[in-house]
GROMACS .gro file of C-alpha atoms in nm:
model
  412
    1LYS     CA    1   1.567   0.808   1.717
    2GLU     CA    2   1.269   0.937   1.934
    3PHE     CA    3   1.324   1.229   2.169
    4SER     CA    4   1.354   1.017   2.480
    5SER     CA    5   1.725   0.938   2.390
    6PRO     CA    6   1.800   1.125   2.063
    7TYR     CA    7   2.121   1.032   1.883
    8VAL     CA    8   2.234   0.967   1.530
    9LEU     CA    9   2.234   0.595   1.462
   10ILE     CA   10   2.402   0.605   1.127
   11CYS     CA   11   2.485   0.858   0.854
   12ARG     CA   12   2.637   0.883   0.512
   13ASN     CA   13   2.774   1.206   0.367
   14TYR     CA   14   2.759   1.160  -0.012
   15LYS     CA   15   2.896   1.491  -0.139
   16GLY     CA   16   3.071   1.646   0.159
   17ASP     CA   17   2.913   1.986   0.111
   18VAL     CA   18   2.711   1.978   0.429
   19ASP     CA   19   2.887   1.970   0.769
   20MET     CA   20   2.809   1.646   0.949
   21ALA     CA   21   2.739   1.844   1.270
   22GLU     CA   22   2.440   2.009   1.108
   23ILE     CA   23   2.219   1.712   1.205
   24ASP     CA   24   2.243   1.822   1.564
   25HIS     CA   25   2.009   2.107   1.485
   26PHE     CA   26   1.732   1.877   1.353
   27LEU     CA   27   1.563   1.752   1.662
   28PRO     CA   28   1.563   2.086   1.846
   29LEU     CA   29   1.395   2.240   1.538
   30LEU     CA   30   1.142   1.953   1.526
   31MET     CA   31   1.056   1.976   1.901
   32THR     CA   32   1.006   2.345   1.871
   33GLN     CA   33   0.766   2.308   1.581
   34GLU     CA   34   0.573   2.023   1.756
   35GLU     CA   35   0.528   2.241   2.063
   36GLU     CA   36   0.390   2.516   1.845
   37GLY     CA   37   0.177   2.267   1.658
   38LEU     CA   38   0.336   2.364   1.319
   39THR     CA   39   0.523   2.052   1.215
   40CYS     CA   40   0.666   2.096   0.863
   41PRO     CA   41   0.818   1.822   0.645
   42ILE     CA   42   1.098   2.064   0.541
   43MET     CA   43   1.292   2.265   0.802
   44SER     CA   44   1.590   2.494   0.761
   45HIS     CA   45   1.884   2.607   0.980
   46GLY     CA   46   2.089   2.869   0.811
   47ASN     CA   47   2.142   2.759   0.452
   48VAL     CA   48   2.094   2.388   0.531
   49HIS     CA   49   1.759   2.226   0.472
   50PHE     CA   50   1.629   1.906   0.649
   51LEU     CA   51   1.385   1.680   0.467
   52TRP     CA   52   1.258   1.406   0.683
   53ILE     CA   53   1.011   1.121   0.735
   54LYS     CA   54   0.926   0.914   1.041
   55HIS     CA   55   0.913   0.532   1.045
   56THR     CA   56   0.837   0.348   1.372
   57ASN     CA   57   1.073   0.513   1.628
   58LEU     CA   58   1.323   0.635   1.362
   59TYR     CA   59   1.362   0.967   1.174
   60LEU     CA   60   1.521   0.943   0.831
   61VAL     CA   61   1.661   1.279   0.746
   62ALA     CA   62   1.820   1.408   0.424
   63THR     CA   63   2.015   1.733   0.433
   64THR     CA   64   2.097   1.967   0.152
   65ASN     CA   65   2.218   2.317   0.097
   66LYS     CA   66   2.088   2.338  -0.259
   67ASN     CA   67   1.746   2.402  -0.412
   68SER     CA   68   1.693   2.026  -0.439
   69ASN     CA   69   1.404   1.836  -0.589
   70ALA     CA   70   1.197   1.764  -0.284
   71SER     CA   71   0.980   1.505  -0.452
   72LEU     CA   72   1.293   1.305  -0.551
   73VAL     CA   73   1.436   1.331  -0.197
   74TYR     CA   74   1.119   1.202  -0.041
   75ALA     CA   75   1.077   0.929  -0.299
   76PHE     CA   76   1.435   0.812  -0.210
   77LEU     CA   77   1.363   0.823   0.167
   78TYR     CA   78   1.058   0.604   0.133
   79LYS     CA   79   1.254   0.371  -0.104
   80VAL     CA   80   1.522   0.338   0.172
   81VAL     CA   81   1.250   0.231   0.412
   82GLU     CA   82   1.121  -0.022   0.161
   83VAL     CA   83   1.467  -0.174   0.088
   84PHE     CA   84   1.566  -0.190   0.460
   85THR     CA   85   1.234  -0.356   0.541
   86GLU     CA   86   1.297  -0.616   0.263
   87TYR     CA   87   1.635  -0.694   0.421
   88PHE     CA   88   1.550  -0.680   0.796
   89THR     CA   89   1.173  -0.745   0.806
   90GLU     CA   90   1.129  -0.473   1.064
   91LEU     CA   91   1.304  -0.139   1.034
   92GLU     CA   92   1.384  -0.011   1.380
   93GLU     CA   93   1.671   0.085   1.605
   94GLU     CA   94   1.774  -0.271   1.686
   95SER     CA   95   1.781  -0.380   1.317
   96ILE     CA   96   2.008  -0.092   1.225
   97GLN     CA   97   2.245  -0.158   1.514
   98ASP     CA   98   2.256  -0.533   1.437
   99ASN     CA   99   2.332  -0.475   1.069
  100PHE     CA  100   2.572  -0.178   1.051
  101VAL     CA  101   2.791  -0.331   0.781
  102VAL     CA  102   2.501  -0.421   0.557
  103VAL     CA  103   2.332  -0.083   0.609
  104TYR     CA  104   2.654   0.101   0.499
  105GLU     CA  105   2.680  -0.124   0.196
  106LEU     CA  106   2.316  -0.052   0.101
  107LEU     CA  107   2.361   0.330   0.149
  108ASP     CA  108   2.658   0.314  -0.085
  109GLU     CA  109   2.469   0.124  -0.353
  110LEU     CA  110   2.141   0.317  -0.324
  111MET     CA  111   2.301   0.654  -0.392
  112ASP     CA  112   2.621   0.783  -0.542
  113PHE     CA  113   2.737   1.143  -0.502
  114GLY     CA  114   2.381   1.252  -0.432
  115PHE     CA  115   2.220   1.070  -0.724
  116PRO     CA  116   1.997   0.755  -0.667
  117GLN     CA  117   2.134   0.446  -0.819
  118THR     CA  118   2.027   0.081  -0.774
  119THR     CA  119   1.710   0.092  -0.562
  120ASP     CA  120   1.555  -0.248  -0.642
  121SER     CA  121   1.587  -0.474  -0.345
  122LYS     CA  122   1.577  -0.792  -0.550
  123ILE     CA  123   1.877  -0.678  -0.750
  124LEU     CA  124   2.065  -0.556  -0.433
  125GLN     CA  125   2.012  -0.893  -0.269
  126GLU     CA  126   2.209  -1.061  -0.544
  127TYR     CA  127   2.535  -0.902  -0.422
  128ILE     CA  128   2.468  -0.759  -0.081
  129THR     CA  129   2.381  -1.027   0.171
  130GLN     CA  130   2.337  -1.034   0.535
  131GLU     CA  131   2.608  -1.285   0.612
  132GLY     CA  132   2.952  -1.119   0.646
  133THR     CA  133   3.150  -1.405   0.475
  134LYS     CA  134   2.918  -1.400   0.175
  135LEU     CA  135   2.936  -1.028   0.158
  136GLU     CA  136   3.310  -1.032   0.085
  137VAL     CA  137   3.272  -1.300  -0.194
  138ALA     CA  138   2.972  -1.122  -0.350
  139LYS     CA  139   3.167  -0.803  -0.388
  140THR     CA  140   3.405  -0.965  -0.636
  141LYS     CA  141   3.139  -1.009  -0.900
  142VAL     CA  142   2.874  -0.744  -0.955
  143PRO     CA  143   2.557  -0.885  -1.121
  144THR     CA  144   2.500  -0.789  -1.489
  145THR     CA  145   2.171  -0.646  -1.392
  146VAL     CA  146   2.343  -0.346  -1.239
  147THR     CA  147   2.504  -0.247  -1.568
  148ASN     CA  148   2.239  -0.383  -1.808
  149ALA     CA  149   1.985  -0.160  -1.979
  150VAL     CA  150   1.729  -0.396  -1.810
  151SER     CA  151   1.848  -0.352  -1.458
  152TRP     CA  152   1.541  -0.511  -1.297
  153ARG     CA  153   1.590  -0.859  -1.460
  154SER     CA  154   1.870  -1.101  -1.464
  155GLU     CA  155   1.979  -1.285  -1.780
  156GLY     CA  156   1.965  -1.666  -1.806
  157ILE     CA  157   1.646  -1.718  -1.609
  158LYS     CA  158   1.489  -2.063  -1.696
  159TYR     CA  159   1.155  -2.222  -1.595
  160LYS     CA  160   1.018  -2.566  -1.690
  161LYS     CA  161   0.668  -2.412  -1.718
  162ASN     CA  162   0.626  -2.056  -1.832
  163GLU     CA  163   0.337  -1.872  -1.662
  164VAL     CA  164   0.234  -1.518  -1.571
  165PHE     CA  165  -0.022  -1.454  -1.298
  166ILE     CA  166  -0.199  -1.117  -1.308
  167ASP     CA  167  -0.385  -0.982  -1.005
  168VAL     CA  168  -0.618  -0.676  -1.058
  169ILE     CA  169  -0.695  -0.548  -0.714
  170GLU     CA  170  -0.925  -0.251  -0.652
  171SER     CA  171  -0.974  -0.088  -0.311
  172ILE     CA  172  -1.294   0.121  -0.245
  173ASN     CA  173  -1.263   0.436  -0.042
  174LEU     CA  174  -1.609   0.547   0.073
  175LEU     CA  175  -1.761   0.783   0.326
  176VAL     CA  176  -2.140   0.778   0.393
  177ASN     CA  177  -2.299   1.035   0.621
  178ALA     CA  178  -2.553   0.967   0.895
  179ASN     CA  179  -2.840   1.035   0.652
  180GLY     CA  180  -2.727   0.766   0.415
  181SER     CA  181  -2.579   0.992   0.149
  182VAL     CA  182  -2.242   0.911  -0.013
  183MET     CA  183  -2.016   1.210   0.070
  184SER     CA  184  -1.706   1.091  -0.109
  185SER     CA  185  -1.587   0.774  -0.304
  186ASP     CA  186  -1.313   0.666  -0.530
  187ILE     CA  187  -1.136   0.350  -0.648
  188VAL     CA  188  -0.762   0.288  -0.611
  189GLY     CA  189  -0.642  -0.003  -0.821
  190THR     CA  190  -0.318  -0.199  -0.863
  191VAL     CA  191  -0.206  -0.453  -1.122
  192LYS     CA  192   0.033  -0.705  -0.975
  193LEU     CA  193   0.231  -0.971  -1.152
  194LYS     CA  194   0.392  -1.301  -1.053
  195THR     CA  195   0.616  -1.373  -1.355
  196MET     CA  196   0.765  -1.717  -1.411
  197LEU     CA  197   0.902  -1.671  -1.763
  198SER     CA  198   1.235  -1.799  -1.916
  199GLY     CA  199   1.480  -1.560  -2.096
  200MET     CA  200   1.401  -1.194  -2.174
  201PRO     CA  201   1.038  -1.190  -2.276
  202GLU     CA  202   0.848  -0.888  -2.409
  203LEU     CA  203   0.503  -0.851  -2.262
  204ARG     CA  204   0.218  -0.640  -2.390
  205LEU     CA  205  -0.086  -0.586  -2.166
  206GLY     CA  206  -0.415  -0.463  -2.303
  207LEU     CA  207  -0.692  -0.308  -2.072
  208ASN     CA  208  -1.037  -0.171  -2.161
  209ASP     CA  209  -0.888   0.177  -2.130
  210ARG     CA  210  -1.124   0.446  -2.262
  211ALA     CA  211  -0.843   0.662  -2.395
  212LEU     CA  212  -0.709   0.363  -2.596
  213PHE     CA  213  -1.047   0.297  -2.737
  214ALA     CA  214  -1.074   0.657  -2.844
  215LEU     CA  215  -0.739   0.649  -3.014
  216THR     CA  216  -0.827   0.337  -3.214
  217GLY     CA  217  -1.177   0.451  -3.304
  218ARG     CA  218  -1.345   0.165  -3.115
  219ASP     CA  219  -1.614   0.226  -2.854
  220LYS     CA  220  -1.761  -0.118  -2.791
  221GLY     CA  221  -1.839  -0.250  -2.447
  222LYS     CA  222  -1.755  -0.109  -2.109
  223THR     CA  223  -1.448   0.106  -2.077
  224VAL     CA  224  -1.281   0.286  -1.787
  225THR     CA  225  -1.101   0.611  -1.743
  226MET     CA  226  -0.783   0.579  -1.536
  227GLU     CA  227  -0.630   0.872  -1.350
  228ASP     CA  228  -0.290   0.916  -1.161
  229VAL     CA  229  -0.150   0.615  -1.347
  230LYS     CA  230   0.193   0.506  -1.210
  231PHE     CA  231   0.406   0.237  -1.366
  232HIS     CA  232   0.692   0.015  -1.264
  233GLN     CA  233   1.020   0.127  -1.422
  234CYS     CA  234   1.005  -0.160  -1.668
  235VAL     CA  235   0.718  -0.001  -1.860
  236ARG     CA  236   0.808   0.186  -2.174
  237LEU     CA  237   0.647   0.518  -2.098
  238SER     CA  238   0.701   0.671  -2.448
  239ARG     CA  239   0.512   0.380  -2.598
  240PHE     CA  240   0.222   0.426  -2.350
  241GLU     CA  241   0.204   0.804  -2.412
  242SER     CA  242   0.196   0.761  -2.785
  243ASP     CA  243  -0.052   0.473  -2.821
  244ARG     CA  244  -0.152   0.366  -2.468
  245THR     CA  245   0.017   0.022  -2.519
  246ILE     CA  246   0.159  -0.117  -2.189
  247SER     CA  247   0.479  -0.282  -2.320
  248PHE     CA  248   0.757  -0.412  -2.094
  249ILE     CA  249   1.020  -0.665  -2.005
  250PRO     CA  250   0.897  -0.789  -1.659
  251PRO     CA  251   1.101  -0.835  -1.341
  252ASP     CA  252   1.126  -1.198  -1.239
  253GLY     CA  253   0.881  -1.314  -0.964
  254GLU     CA  254   0.643  -1.075  -0.783
  255SER     CA  255   0.612  -0.704  -0.869
  256GLU     CA  256   0.358  -0.421  -0.890
  257LEU     CA  257   0.320  -0.328  -1.258
  258MET     CA  258   0.104  -0.029  -1.221
  259SER     CA  259  -0.144   0.165  -1.004
  260TYR     CA  260  -0.433   0.393  -1.094
  261ARG     CA  261  -0.719   0.586  -0.950
  262ILE     CA  262  -1.081   0.610  -1.075
  263ASN     CA  263  -1.268   0.916  -0.948
  264THR     CA  264  -1.629   0.798  -0.966
  265HIS     CA  265  -1.947   0.772  -0.764
  266VAL     CA  266  -1.941   0.427  -0.600
  267LYS     CA  267  -2.254   0.258  -0.482
  268PRO     CA  268  -2.177   0.102  -0.135
  269LEU     CA  269  -2.122  -0.268  -0.186
  270ILE     CA  270  -2.199  -0.346   0.175
  271TRP     CA  271  -2.467  -0.126   0.324
  272ILE     CA  272  -2.493  -0.082   0.702
  273GLU     CA  273  -2.806   0.023   0.890
  274SER     CA  274  -2.786   0.096   1.269
  275VAL     CA  275  -3.057   0.165   1.521
  276ILE     CA  276  -2.997   0.251   1.895
  277GLU     CA  277  -3.245   0.211   2.164
  278LYS     CA  278  -3.196   0.328   2.527
  279PHE     CA  279  -3.354   0.158   2.827
  280SER     CA  280  -3.344   0.219   3.204
  281HIS     CA  281  -3.037   0.146   3.416
  282SER     CA  282  -2.803   0.264   3.142
  283ARG     CA  283  -2.885  -0.037   2.923
  284VAL     CA  284  -2.850   0.032   2.551
  285GLU     CA  285  -2.940  -0.196   2.258
  286ILE     CA  286  -2.786  -0.144   1.921
  287MET     CA  287  -2.915  -0.328   1.617
  288VAL     CA  288  -2.678  -0.338   1.319
  289LYS     CA  289  -2.798  -0.475   0.988
  290ALA     CA  290  -2.561  -0.546   0.694
  291LYS     CA  291  -2.682  -0.585   0.337
  292GLY     CA  292  -2.486  -0.686   0.032
  293GLN     CA  293  -2.537  -0.463  -0.279
  294PHE     CA  294  -2.318  -0.648  -0.524
  295LYS     CA  295  -2.396  -0.896  -0.794
  296LYS     CA  296  -2.594  -1.207  -0.681
  297GLN     CA  297  -2.335  -1.450  -0.813
  298SER     CA  298  -2.069  -1.275  -0.602
  299VAL     CA  299  -1.975  -1.340  -0.237
  300ALA     CA  300  -1.787  -1.114   0.004
  301ASN     CA  301  -1.523  -1.297   0.211
  302ASN     CA  302  -1.376  -1.213   0.555
  303VAL     CA  303  -1.625  -0.939   0.625
  304GLU     CA  304  -1.563  -0.734   0.938
  305VAL     CA  305  -1.811  -0.470   1.062
  306ARG     CA  306  -1.645  -0.257   1.337
  307VAL     CA  307  -1.901  -0.084   1.555
  308PRO     CA  308  -1.776   0.179   1.800
  309VAL     CA  309  -1.883   0.152   2.166
  310PRO     CA  310  -1.814   0.378   2.465
  311SER     CA  311  -1.488   0.331   2.654
  312ASP     CA  312  -1.675   0.236   2.974
  313ALA     CA  313  -1.901  -0.035   2.809
  314ASP     CA  314  -1.979  -0.293   3.073
  315SER     CA  315  -2.055  -0.668   3.009
  316PRO     CA  316  -2.148  -0.640   2.635
  317LYS     CA  317  -2.361  -0.916   2.496
  318PHE     CA  318  -2.414  -1.019   2.135
  319LYS     CA  319  -2.668  -1.194   1.932
  320THR     CA  320  -2.599  -1.250   1.566
  321SER     CA  321  -2.803  -1.410   1.288
  322THR     CA  322  -2.479  -1.516   1.111
  323GLY     CA  323  -2.112  -1.502   1.184
  324HIS     CA  324  -1.987  -1.409   1.535
  325ALA     CA  325  -1.915  -1.091   1.732
  326LYS     CA  326  -1.660  -1.004   1.988
  327TYR     CA  327  -1.578  -0.709   2.213
  328VAL     CA  328  -1.234  -0.536   2.160
  329PRO     CA  329  -1.205  -0.316   2.465
  330GLU     CA  330  -0.854  -0.172   2.381
  331LYS     CA  331  -1.004  -0.019   2.066
  332ASN     CA  332  -1.352   0.052   2.201
  333LEU     CA  333  -1.505  -0.165   1.930
  334ALA     CA  334  -1.749  -0.447   1.877
  335VAL     CA  335  -1.629  -0.647   1.573
  336TRP     CA  336  -1.884  -0.860   1.385
  337THR     CA  337  -1.710  -1.107   1.160
  338ILE     CA  338  -1.876  -1.297   0.870
  339LYS     CA  339  -1.652  -1.540   0.686
  340SER     CA  340  -1.874  -1.572   0.380
  341PHE     CA  341  -2.132  -1.291   0.317
  342PRO     CA  342  -2.449  -1.358   0.107
  343VAL     CA  343  -2.685  -1.089  -0.014
  344SER     CA  344  -2.842  -0.998   0.317
  345VAL     CA  345  -2.771  -1.070   0.683
  346SER     CA  346  -2.871  -0.901   1.008
  347SER     CA  347  -2.766  -0.885   1.368
  348LYS     CA  348  -2.869  -0.760   1.712
  349GLN     CA  349  -2.601  -0.671   1.956
  350HIS     CA  350  -2.651  -0.582   2.312
  351PHE     CA  351  -2.425  -0.359   2.532
  352LEU     CA  352  -2.438  -0.257   2.893
  353TRP     CA  353  -2.249   0.056   2.999
  354LYS     CA  354  -2.233   0.311   3.282
  355ASN     CA  355  -2.259   0.616   3.055
  356ASP     CA  356  -2.507   0.630   2.769
  357GLU     CA  357  -2.315   0.899   2.575
  358MET     CA  358  -2.050   0.815   2.315
  359GLU     CA  359  -1.737   1.018   2.321
  360GLY     CA  360  -1.765   1.194   1.985
  361LYS     CA  361  -1.938   0.999   1.706
  362PRO     CA  362  -1.682   0.764   1.537
  363PRO     CA  363  -1.804   0.591   1.223
  364ILE     CA  364  -1.876   0.225   1.160
  365THR     CA  365  -1.607   0.083   0.949
  366VAL     CA  366  -1.620  -0.223   0.716
  367ASN     CA  367  -1.350  -0.461   0.586
  368PHE     CA  368  -1.429  -0.704   0.308
  369GLU     CA  369  -1.295  -0.880  -0.002
  370ILE     CA  370  -1.494  -0.981  -0.307
  371PRO     CA  371  -1.316  -1.220  -0.553
  372TYR     CA  372  -1.371  -1.244  -0.925
  373PHE     CA  373  -1.512  -0.892  -0.937
  374THR     CA  374  -1.398  -0.534  -1.006
  375VAL     CA  375  -1.624  -0.246  -0.910
  376SER     CA  376  -1.490  -0.025  -1.189
  377GLY     CA  377  -1.546  -0.294  -1.459
  378ILE     CA  378  -1.170  -0.287  -1.564
  379GLN     CA  379  -1.071  -0.591  -1.767
  380VAL     CA  380  -0.756  -0.745  -1.894
  381ARG     CA  381  -0.840  -0.778  -2.269
  382TYR     CA  382  -0.512  -0.948  -2.365
  383MET     CA  383  -0.158  -1.036  -2.248
  384LYS     CA  384   0.087  -1.108  -2.531
  385ILE     CA  385   0.411  -1.282  -2.441
  386ILE     CA  386   0.685  -1.270  -2.704
  387GLU     CA  387   1.022  -1.444  -2.649
  388LYS     CA  388   1.291  -1.511  -2.913
  389SER     CA  389   1.284  -1.892  -2.834
  390GLY     CA  390   0.917  -1.895  -2.926
  391TYR     CA  391   0.791  -2.084  -2.625
  392GLN     CA  392   0.421  -2.087  -2.528
  393ALA     CA  393   0.322  -1.927  -2.195
  394LEU     CA  394  -0.002  -1.913  -2.003
  395PRO     CA  395  -0.132  -1.587  -1.857
  396TRP     CA  396  -0.374  -1.627  -1.563
  397VAL     CA  397  -0.596  -1.331  -1.449
  398ARG     CA  398  -0.762  -1.285  -1.114
  399TYR     CA  399  -0.983  -0.993  -1.012
  400ILE     CA  400  -1.039  -0.879  -0.641
  401THR     CA  401  -1.241  -0.592  -0.498
  402GLN     CA  402  -1.164  -0.503  -0.134
  403SER     CA  403  -1.241  -0.231   0.116
  404GLY     CA  404  -1.005   0.061   0.145
  405ASP     CA  405  -1.106   0.350   0.378
  406TYR     CA  406  -1.469   0.233   0.401
  407GLN     CA  407  -1.673   0.442   0.660
  408LEU     CA  408  -2.038   0.484   0.737
  409ARG     CA  409  -2.134   0.752   0.997
  410SER     CA  410  -2.416   0.663   1.242
  411ASN     CA  411  -2.643   0.865   1.463
  412PHE     CA  412  -2.531   0.701   1.792
   0.00000   0.00000   0.00000
C-alpha cells in the first residue's frame, strides 16, 4: 500500500527460493529513489530483484533472484490487475481485504511454480466464484477449457441465432503546434469481436492489408500497412506469418481480437483556431472556432473542446453558436460540448480573471467520435465462418474513429 501506512496486504511465494522477508526492503528502496528523482521499475537488494507496478493506492511487486524475463513479469502483473478488476470492479485495498479467499484462489490459478497458467478471466470465473459456498462446489469439477487445446472457449455453446459483430475502432493521436503545423501523429487501431456462435467455429478474417496484397500479387484499391500488430491468443500466428491469414477459433462473447498501429501523417479531423484579445480591467476575450475536416457525409458525435483558463478566472461567461459551454474550475478548463458536429461551427467565449497571464501554455484538447469511418481506410474484406454442423451465420461490421491524445497548442 501507499507510504502513509505501508504493509503487505497479501503475498504468494511460488517457488520458495526468495525469503518472504525480502519484501520489507522494497518500500525503503522506492522512497530513496523517489527522493532522488530516479525512480526505476526494477530495483535490487543483494541478489533479489523487485519488479513492480502501481495501481491506484497499491503496489504489485514480483521478486526474483534469477535473470528473469522482465517483459513476461510485467505482462503478468498487468494481467493480474486486469483479472482482479474483472472480479472486484475496483482493485484497491478494500477489495483485497474483503476477498482474501478468492484472491488466493486466483493467485494459485494464475501462476504455478513461477510459470503463468490460466489468465483468462472468463475461464477463471467458471470455477472460481466470489461466493464461498459456490467456491467449494466449483472446485470439484474443473472446466474442460482449462485442459483443452482451446482454453479460451468452452464446448457445447449453443445459440438460436448465430452472429458475429466486428468493431474496427481507430484512435488518432495528434499534436499541432501554435503555428498550425502537425508535429506528430499516428493511428492506434483495435478490432473487437462480440461472438454469438454455436459449437467450435473456425473464423477467417480478411483485411485490406498491404502485405497480404503484395504476397498474392494483387494491388487493387486502397491498402494499409499495419505495424506493431498484436493478436489475441486464439489467432494462429504461424498461419498469419506465412500467408497473412487471420485464422482463429474465437472466444465466446466480447473480446479484443487484435490491435495495430499505423505511423502516418494524419490531417486533423477537427481543426481549432483560437484568438485572444485583452481589454482593460483584466477582461479577456477568447474566441475559439472549430471546423470539421472530414467527409461531408460523416458527422462527429459527442465533441468536447477543452480550453485551458487561468486558475484565478473570475465569473467566466460563454456565448456559443452551437452546443453549450461550461466552466470546470477544478481542472482550470472551459469545456465546449457539441452533441452532433457538422462541417463548421464557431463560438465566442468570454472570461474575466484577476491575472491576465496563463500559468504555462497548456494545449487545447479535443474529444470526439466519428461513426462509419476509419481515418486509415482499413476495411474488413471478408469474414468466413466455418462450423462442422454447417449453419449459416451473419457477420456485422462497424467502423469508428475517435480521438486519442489529440492536442492543439495555442498562443494564449
